PDB file of C-alpha atoms in Angstrom:
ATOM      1  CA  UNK A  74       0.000   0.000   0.000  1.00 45.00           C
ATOM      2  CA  UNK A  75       1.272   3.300   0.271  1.00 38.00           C
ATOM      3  CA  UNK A  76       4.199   4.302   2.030  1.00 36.00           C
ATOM      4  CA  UNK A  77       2.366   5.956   4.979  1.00 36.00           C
ATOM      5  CA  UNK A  78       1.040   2.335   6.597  1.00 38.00           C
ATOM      6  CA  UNK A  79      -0.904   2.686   9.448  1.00 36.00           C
ATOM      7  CA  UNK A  80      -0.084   1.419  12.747  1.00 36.00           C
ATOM      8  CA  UNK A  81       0.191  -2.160  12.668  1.00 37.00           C
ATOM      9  CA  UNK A  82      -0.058  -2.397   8.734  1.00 41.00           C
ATOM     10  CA  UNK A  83       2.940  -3.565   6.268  1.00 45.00           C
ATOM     11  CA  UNK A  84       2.806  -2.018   2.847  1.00 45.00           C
ATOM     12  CA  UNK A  85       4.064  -3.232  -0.392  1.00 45.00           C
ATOM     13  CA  UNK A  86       5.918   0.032  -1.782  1.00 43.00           C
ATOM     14  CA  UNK A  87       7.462   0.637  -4.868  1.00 41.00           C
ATOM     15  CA  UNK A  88       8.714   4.430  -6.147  1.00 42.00           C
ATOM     16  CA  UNK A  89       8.816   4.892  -9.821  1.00 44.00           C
ATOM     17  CA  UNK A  90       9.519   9.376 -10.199  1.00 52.00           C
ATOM     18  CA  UNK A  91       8.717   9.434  -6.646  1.00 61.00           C
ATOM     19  CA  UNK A  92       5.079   8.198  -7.292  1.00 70.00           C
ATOM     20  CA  UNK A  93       3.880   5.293  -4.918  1.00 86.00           C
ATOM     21  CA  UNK A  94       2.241   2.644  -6.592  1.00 91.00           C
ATOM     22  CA  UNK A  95      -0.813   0.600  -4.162  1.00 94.00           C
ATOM     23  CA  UNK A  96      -0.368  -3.374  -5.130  1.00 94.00           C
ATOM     24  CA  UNK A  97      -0.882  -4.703  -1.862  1.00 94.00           C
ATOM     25  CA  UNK A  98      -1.865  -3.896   1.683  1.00 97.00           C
ATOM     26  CA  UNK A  99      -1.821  -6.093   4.557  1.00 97.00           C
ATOM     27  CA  UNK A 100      -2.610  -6.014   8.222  1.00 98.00           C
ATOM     28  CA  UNK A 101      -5.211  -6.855  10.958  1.00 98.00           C
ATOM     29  CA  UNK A 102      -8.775  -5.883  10.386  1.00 98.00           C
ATOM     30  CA  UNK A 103     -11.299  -3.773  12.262  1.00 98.00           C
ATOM     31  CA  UNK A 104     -14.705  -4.290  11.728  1.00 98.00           C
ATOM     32  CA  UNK A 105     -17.294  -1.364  11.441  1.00 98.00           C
ATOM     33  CA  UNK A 106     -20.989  -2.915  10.887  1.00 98.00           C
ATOM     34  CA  UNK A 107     -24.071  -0.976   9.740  1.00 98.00           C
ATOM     35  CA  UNK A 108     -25.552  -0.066   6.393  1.00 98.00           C
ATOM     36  CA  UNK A 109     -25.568   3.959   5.134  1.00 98.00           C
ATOM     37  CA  UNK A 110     -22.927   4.978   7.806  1.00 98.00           C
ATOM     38  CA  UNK A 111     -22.029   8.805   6.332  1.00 97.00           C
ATOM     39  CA  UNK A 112     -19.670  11.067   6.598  1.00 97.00           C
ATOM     40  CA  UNK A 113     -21.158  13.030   9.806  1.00 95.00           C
ATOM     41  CA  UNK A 114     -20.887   9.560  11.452  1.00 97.00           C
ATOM     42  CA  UNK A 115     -17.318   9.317  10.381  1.00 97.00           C
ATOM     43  CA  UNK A 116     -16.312  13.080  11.342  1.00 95.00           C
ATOM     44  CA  UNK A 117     -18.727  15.275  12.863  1.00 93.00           C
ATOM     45  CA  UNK A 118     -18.667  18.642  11.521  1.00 90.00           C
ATOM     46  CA  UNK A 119     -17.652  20.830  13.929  1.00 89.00           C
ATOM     47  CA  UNK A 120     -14.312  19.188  14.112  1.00 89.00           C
ATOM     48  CA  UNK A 121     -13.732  20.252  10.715  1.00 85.00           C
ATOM     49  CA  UNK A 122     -12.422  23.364  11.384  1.00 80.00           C
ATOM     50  CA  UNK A 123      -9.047  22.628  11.333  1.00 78.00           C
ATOM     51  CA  UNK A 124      -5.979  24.157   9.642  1.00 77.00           C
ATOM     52  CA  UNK A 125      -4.420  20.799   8.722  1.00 83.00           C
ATOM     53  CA  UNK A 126      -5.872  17.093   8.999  1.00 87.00           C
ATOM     54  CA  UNK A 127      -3.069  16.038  11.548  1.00 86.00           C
ATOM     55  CA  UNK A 128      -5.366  15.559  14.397  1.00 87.00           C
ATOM     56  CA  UNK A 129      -8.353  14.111  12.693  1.00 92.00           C
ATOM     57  CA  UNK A 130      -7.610  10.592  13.805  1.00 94.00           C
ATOM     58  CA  UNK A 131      -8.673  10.828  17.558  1.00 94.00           C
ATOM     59  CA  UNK A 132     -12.253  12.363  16.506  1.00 95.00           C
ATOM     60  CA  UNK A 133     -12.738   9.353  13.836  1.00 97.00           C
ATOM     61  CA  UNK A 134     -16.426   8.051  14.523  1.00 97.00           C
ATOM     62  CA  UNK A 135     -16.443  10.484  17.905  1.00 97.00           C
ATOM     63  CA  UNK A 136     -20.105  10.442  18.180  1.00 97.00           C
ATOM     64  CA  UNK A 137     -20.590   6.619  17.870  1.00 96.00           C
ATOM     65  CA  UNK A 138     -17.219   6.062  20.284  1.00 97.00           C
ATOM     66  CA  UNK A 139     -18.029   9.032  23.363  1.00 97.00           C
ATOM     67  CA  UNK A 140     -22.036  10.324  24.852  1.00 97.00           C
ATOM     68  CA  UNK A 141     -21.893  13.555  25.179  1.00 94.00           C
ATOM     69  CA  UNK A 142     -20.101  13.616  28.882  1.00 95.00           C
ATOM     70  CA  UNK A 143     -17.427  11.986  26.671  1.00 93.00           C
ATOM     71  CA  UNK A 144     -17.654   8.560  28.555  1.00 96.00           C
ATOM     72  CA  UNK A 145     -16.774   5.857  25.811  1.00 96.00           C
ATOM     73  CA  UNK A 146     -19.687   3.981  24.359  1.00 96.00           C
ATOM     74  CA  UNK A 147     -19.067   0.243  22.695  1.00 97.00           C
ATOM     75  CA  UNK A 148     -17.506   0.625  19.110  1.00 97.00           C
ATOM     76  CA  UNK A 149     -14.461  -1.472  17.339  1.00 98.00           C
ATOM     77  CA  UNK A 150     -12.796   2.396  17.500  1.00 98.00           C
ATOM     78  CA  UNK A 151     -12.715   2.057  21.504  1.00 97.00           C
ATOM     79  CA  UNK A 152     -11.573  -1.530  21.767  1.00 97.00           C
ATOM     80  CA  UNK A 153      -7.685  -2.193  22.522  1.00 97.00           C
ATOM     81  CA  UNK A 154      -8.029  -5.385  20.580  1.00 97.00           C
ATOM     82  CA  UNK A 155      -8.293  -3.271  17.093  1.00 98.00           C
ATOM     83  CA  UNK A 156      -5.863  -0.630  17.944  1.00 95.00           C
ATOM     84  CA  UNK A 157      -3.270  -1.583  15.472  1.00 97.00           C
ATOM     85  CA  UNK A 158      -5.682  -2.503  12.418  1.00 98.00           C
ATOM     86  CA  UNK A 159      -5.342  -1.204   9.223  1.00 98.00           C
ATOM     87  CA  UNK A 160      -7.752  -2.711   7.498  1.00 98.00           C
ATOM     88  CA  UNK A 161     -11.622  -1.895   8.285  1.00 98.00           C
ATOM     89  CA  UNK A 162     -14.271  -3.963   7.151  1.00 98.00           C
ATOM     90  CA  UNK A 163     -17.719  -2.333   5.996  1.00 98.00           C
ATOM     91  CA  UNK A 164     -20.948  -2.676   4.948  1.00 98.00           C
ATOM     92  CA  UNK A 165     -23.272  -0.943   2.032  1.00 98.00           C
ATOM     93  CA  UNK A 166     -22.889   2.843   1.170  1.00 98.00           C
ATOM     94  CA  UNK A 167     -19.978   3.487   3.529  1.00 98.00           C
ATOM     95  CA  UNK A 168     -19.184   6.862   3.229  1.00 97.00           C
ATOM     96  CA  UNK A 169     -22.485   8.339   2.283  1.00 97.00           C
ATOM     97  CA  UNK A 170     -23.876  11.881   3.117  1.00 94.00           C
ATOM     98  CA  UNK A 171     -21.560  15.097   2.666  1.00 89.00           C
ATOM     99  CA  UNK A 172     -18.340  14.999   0.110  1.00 88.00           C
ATOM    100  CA  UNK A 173     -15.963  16.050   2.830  1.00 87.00           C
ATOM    101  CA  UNK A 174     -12.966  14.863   2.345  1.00 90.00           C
ATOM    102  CA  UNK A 175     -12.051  14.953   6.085  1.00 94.00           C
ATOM    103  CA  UNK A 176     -13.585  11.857   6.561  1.00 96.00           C
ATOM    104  CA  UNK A 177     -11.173   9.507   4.733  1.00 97.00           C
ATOM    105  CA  UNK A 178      -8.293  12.186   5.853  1.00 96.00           C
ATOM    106  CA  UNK A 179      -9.688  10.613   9.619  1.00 97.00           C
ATOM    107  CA  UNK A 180      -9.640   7.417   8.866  1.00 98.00           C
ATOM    108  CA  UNK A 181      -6.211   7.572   7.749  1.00 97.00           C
ATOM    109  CA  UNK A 182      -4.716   9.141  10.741  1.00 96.00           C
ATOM    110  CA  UNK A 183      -6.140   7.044  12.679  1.00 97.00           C
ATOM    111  CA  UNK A 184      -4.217   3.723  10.731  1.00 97.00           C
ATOM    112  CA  UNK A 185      -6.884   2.407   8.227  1.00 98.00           C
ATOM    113  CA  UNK A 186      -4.946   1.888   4.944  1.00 97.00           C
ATOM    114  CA  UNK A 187      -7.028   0.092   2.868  1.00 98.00           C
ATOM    115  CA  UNK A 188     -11.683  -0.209   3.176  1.00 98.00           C
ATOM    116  CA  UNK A 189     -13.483  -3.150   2.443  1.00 98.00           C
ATOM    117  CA  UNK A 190     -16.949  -3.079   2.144  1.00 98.00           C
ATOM    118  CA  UNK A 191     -20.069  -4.268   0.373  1.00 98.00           C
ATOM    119  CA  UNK A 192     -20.172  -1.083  -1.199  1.00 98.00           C
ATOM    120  CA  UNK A 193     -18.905   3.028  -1.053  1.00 98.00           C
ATOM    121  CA  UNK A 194     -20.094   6.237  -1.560  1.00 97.00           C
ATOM    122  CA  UNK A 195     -18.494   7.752  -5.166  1.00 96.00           C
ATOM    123  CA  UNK A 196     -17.419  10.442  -3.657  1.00 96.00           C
ATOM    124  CA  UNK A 197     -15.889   9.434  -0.433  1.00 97.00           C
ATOM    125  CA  UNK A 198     -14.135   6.305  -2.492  1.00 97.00           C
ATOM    126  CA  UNK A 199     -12.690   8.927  -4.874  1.00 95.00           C
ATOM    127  CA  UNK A 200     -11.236  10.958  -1.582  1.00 95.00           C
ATOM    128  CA  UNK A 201      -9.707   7.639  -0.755  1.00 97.00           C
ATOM    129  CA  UNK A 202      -8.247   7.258  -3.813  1.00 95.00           C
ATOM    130  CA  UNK A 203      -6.664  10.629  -3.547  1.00 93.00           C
ATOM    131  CA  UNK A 204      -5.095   9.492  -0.216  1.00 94.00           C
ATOM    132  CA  UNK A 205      -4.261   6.122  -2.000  1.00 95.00           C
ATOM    133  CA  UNK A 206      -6.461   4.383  -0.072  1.00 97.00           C
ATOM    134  CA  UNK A 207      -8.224   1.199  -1.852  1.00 97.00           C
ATOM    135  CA  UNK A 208     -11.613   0.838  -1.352  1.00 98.00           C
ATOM    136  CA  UNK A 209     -12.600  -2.475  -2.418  1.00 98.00           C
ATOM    137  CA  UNK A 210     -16.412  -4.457  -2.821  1.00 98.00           C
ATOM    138  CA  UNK A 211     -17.409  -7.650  -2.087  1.00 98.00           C
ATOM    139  CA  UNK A 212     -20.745  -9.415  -1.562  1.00 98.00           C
ATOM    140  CA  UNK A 213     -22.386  -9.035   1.575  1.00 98.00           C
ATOM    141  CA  UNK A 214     -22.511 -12.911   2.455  1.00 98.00           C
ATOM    142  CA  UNK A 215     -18.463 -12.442   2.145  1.00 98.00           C
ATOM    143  CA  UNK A 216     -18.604  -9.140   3.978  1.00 98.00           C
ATOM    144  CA  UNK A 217     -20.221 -11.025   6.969  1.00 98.00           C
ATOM    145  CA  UNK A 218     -18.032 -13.934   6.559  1.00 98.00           C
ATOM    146  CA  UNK A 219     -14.673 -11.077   7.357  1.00 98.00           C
ATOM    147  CA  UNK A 220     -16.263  -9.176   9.597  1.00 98.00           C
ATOM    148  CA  UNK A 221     -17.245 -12.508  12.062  1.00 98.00           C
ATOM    149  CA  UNK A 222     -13.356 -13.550  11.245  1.00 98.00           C
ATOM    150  CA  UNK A 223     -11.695 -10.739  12.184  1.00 98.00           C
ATOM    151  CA  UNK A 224     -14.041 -10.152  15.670  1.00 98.00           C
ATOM    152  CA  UNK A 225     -13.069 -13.538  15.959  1.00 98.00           C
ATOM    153  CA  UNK A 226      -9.486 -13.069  15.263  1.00 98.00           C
ATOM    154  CA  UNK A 227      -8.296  -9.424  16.025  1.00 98.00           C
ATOM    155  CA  UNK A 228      -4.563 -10.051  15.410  1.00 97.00           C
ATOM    156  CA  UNK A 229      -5.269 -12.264  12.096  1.00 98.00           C
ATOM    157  CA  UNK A 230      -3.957 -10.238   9.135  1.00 98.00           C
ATOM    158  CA  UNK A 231      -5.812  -9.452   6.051  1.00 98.00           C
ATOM    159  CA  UNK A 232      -4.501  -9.118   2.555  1.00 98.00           C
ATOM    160  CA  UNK A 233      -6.074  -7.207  -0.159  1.00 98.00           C
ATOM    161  CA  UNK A 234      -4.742  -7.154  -3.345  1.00 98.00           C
ATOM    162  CA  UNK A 235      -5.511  -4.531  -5.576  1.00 97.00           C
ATOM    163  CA  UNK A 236      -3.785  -5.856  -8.364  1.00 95.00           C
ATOM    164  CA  UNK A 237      -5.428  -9.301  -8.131  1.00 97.00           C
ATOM    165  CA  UNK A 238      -8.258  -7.668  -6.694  1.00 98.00           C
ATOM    166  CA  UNK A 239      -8.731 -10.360  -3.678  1.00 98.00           C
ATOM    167  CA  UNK A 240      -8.720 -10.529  -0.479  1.00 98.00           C
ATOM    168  CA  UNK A 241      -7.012 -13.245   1.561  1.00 98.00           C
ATOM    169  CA  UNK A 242      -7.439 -14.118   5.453  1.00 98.00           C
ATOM    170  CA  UNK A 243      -6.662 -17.614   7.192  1.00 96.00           C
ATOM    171  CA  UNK A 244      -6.940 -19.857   4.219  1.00 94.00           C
ATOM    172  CA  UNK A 245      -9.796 -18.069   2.493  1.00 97.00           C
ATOM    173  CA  UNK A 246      -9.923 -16.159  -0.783  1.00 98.00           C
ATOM    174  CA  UNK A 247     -12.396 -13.431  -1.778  1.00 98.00           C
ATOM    175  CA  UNK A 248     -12.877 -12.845  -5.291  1.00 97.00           C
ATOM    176  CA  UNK A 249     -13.308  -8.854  -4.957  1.00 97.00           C
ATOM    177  CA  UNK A 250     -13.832  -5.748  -7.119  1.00 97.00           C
ATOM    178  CA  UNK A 251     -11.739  -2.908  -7.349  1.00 97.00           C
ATOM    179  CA  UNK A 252     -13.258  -0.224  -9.501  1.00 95.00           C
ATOM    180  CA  UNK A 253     -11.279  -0.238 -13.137  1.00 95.00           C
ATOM    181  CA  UNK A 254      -9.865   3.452 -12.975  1.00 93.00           C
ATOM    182  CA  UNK A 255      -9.080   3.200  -9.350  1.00 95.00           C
ATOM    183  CA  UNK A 256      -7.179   0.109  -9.424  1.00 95.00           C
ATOM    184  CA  UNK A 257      -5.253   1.204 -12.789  1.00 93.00           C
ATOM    185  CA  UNK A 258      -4.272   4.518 -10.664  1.00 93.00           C
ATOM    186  CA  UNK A 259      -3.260   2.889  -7.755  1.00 95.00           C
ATOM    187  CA  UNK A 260      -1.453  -0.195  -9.391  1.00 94.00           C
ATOM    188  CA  UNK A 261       0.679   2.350 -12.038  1.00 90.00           C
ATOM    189  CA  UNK A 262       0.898   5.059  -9.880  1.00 87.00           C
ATOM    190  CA  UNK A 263      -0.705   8.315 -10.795  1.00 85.00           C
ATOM    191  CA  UNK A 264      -3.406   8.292  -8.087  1.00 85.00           C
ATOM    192  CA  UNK A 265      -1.157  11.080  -6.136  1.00 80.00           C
ATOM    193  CA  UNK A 266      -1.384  13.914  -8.758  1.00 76.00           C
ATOM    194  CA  UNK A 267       0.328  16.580  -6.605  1.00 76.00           C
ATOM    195  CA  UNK A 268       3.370  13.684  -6.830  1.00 71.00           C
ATOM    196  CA  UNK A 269       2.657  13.394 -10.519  1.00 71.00           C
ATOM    197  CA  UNK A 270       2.838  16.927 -11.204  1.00 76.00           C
ATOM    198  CA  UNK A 271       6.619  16.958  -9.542  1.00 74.00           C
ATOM    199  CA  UNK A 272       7.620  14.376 -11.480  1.00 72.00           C
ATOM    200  CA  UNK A 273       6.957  15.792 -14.674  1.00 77.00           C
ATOM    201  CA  UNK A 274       8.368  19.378 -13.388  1.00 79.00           C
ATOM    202  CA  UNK A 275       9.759  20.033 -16.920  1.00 83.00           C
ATOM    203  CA  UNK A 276       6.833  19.587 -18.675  1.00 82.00           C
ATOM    204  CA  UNK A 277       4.763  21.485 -16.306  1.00 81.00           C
ATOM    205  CA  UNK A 278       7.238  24.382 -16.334  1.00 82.00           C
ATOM    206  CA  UNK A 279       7.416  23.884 -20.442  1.00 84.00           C
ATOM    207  CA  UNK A 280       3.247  24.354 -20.408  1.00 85.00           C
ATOM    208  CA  UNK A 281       3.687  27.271 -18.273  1.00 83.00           C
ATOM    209  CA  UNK A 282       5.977  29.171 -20.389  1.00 84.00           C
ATOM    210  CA  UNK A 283       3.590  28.244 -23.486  1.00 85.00           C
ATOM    211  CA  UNK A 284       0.612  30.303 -21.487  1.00 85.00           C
ATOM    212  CA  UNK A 285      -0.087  33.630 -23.075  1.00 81.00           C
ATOM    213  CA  UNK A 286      -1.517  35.032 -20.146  1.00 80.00           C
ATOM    214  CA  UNK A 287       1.131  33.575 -18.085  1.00 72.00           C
ATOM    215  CA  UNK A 288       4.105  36.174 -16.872  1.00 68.00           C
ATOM    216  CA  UNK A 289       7.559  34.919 -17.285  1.00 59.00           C
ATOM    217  CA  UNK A 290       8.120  34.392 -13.804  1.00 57.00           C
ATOM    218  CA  UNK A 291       5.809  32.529 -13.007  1.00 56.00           C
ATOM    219  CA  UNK A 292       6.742  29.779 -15.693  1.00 52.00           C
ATOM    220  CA  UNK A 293      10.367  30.536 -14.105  1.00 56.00           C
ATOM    221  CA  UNK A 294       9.185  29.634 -10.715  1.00 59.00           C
ATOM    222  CA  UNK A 295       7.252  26.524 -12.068  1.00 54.00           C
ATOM    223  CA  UNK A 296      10.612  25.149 -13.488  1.00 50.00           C
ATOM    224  CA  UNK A 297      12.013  26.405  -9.601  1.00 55.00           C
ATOM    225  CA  UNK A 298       9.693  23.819  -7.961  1.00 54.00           C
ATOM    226  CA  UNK A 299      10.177  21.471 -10.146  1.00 48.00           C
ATOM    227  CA  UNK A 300      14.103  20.943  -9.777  1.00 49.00           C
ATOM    228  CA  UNK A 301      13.639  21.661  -6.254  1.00 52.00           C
ATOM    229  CA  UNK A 302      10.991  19.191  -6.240  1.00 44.00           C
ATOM    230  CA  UNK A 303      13.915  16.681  -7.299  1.00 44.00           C
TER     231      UNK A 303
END
C-alpha cells in the first residue's frame, strides 16, 4: 500500500519518479458494521475546522465512540483489541452523506490503509483514492463472513490485493472488485497527482511558459519547484 502504513499495517511500496504505486496492503482488520454509515458519522462537523488534517484521527467516529459527557460507548474504534488494524471492514454505502474529504483524511490518521466493504459512496471512495487508499467491494454474504473472522481473530492479518483484486485471510480467498480506474491509478501510480505533477516538473514548467496570459516568472518559478521538487 502506500508508504504511509498505518499502525500495525505492512505495505508493499514501490517508487517509480517518486510516485507510490498501491499493489498490496496487509494487516489486521477492524470491523465497522451498519448499512448507510455517512460522513457526519465518520467526522462530525464541527471538528472540521481545522488548519491541517493532523489531528483528525482521535475524533474518527467520535459520536458513535463518546455520549456527550465523553464517557466511551461500545464501538471497534474504543476496543484495545483493534488498535493496530489497518484494514476496516464495511458494509453498504460506507461513506455516504456530505463529500468532505475529512472523513477519509480521519480514517487515515487514525491507521486504516485500505476499506473493504459491500459497497462506497463515489465520492468518499474517490477521496480515498486521492489518499491512496483502496476501497474495495465484495458481496455481503463475504462481507459477513470477514467481519465474524476478524471479531473472531483481532490479530489475524488481512490481505487485499488490488492488483489481483482479492482478499485473503486464514486460508480463504475473496474474489473482490476494485473499480477499473481506481485500481489502474493505484497499481501504475498516478493516483497522487500533486506527486505526478513533480515528477513531470519540466513539462509542467514547459506548459507554463507556453501560457499567453502567463508572466515569465511565473513559468520561471514553475521550473524552480520542479528541480527543487527533485
Amino acid at each position: 500500500m502506500s508508504g504511509e502504513a498505518g499502525a500495525g499495517g505492512e505495505a508493499d511500496a514501490t517508487r517509480e519518479t517518486d510516485i507510490e504505486t498501491v499493489e498490496h496492503v496487509s494487516g489486521t482488520g477492524i470491523p465497522v458494521r451498519g448499512n448507510d454509515i455517512d460522513t457526519d458519522q465518520i467526522i462530525p462537523a464541527r471538528f472540521m475546522k481545522v488548519v491541517t488534517f493532523d489531528g483528525l484521527g482521535q475524533f474518527a467516529f467520535h459520536d458513535q465512540r463518546f455520549t456527550d459527557e465523553d464517557e466511551p460507548k461500545d464501538h471497534p474504534f474504543n476496543e484495545d483489541e483493534y488498535r493496530d488494524a489497518s484494514v476496516m471492514v464495511v458494509n453498504a454505502n460506507f461513506g455516504c452523506g456530505s463529500s468532505r474529504e475529512h472523513a477519509p483524511q480521519a480514517l487515515v490518521r487514525w491507521g486504516i490503509d485500505a476499506v473493504v466493504g459491500e459497497s462506497f459512496a463515489e465520492i468518499f471512495a474517490g477521496n480515498c483514492l486521492a489518499l491512496g487508499v483502496p476501497t474495495v467491494t465484495a458481496s455481503q454474504d463475504d462481507i459477513e463472513a470477514l467481519q465474524n473472522y476478524v471479531e473472531e481473530n483481532p490479530d489475524a492479518e488481512i490481505e487485499v490485493n488490488v492488483a489481483e483484486e482479492t482478499v485473503r485471510y486464514d486460508d480463504n480467498r475473496i474474489d473482490a472488485t476494485v473499480d477499473d480506474a481506481q485500481r489502474k491509478a493505484l497499481v501504475e501510480g498516478v493516483w497522487d497527482t500533486t506527486a505526478l505533477l513533480k515528477s513531470n516538473a519540466d513539462a509542467v514548467a514547459r506548459t507554463a511558459a507556453d501560457l499567453p496570459y502567463a508572466e515569465a516568472e511565473t513559468a520561471e518559478d514553475a521550473a524552480s519547484d520542479g528541480e527543487e521538487a527533485e
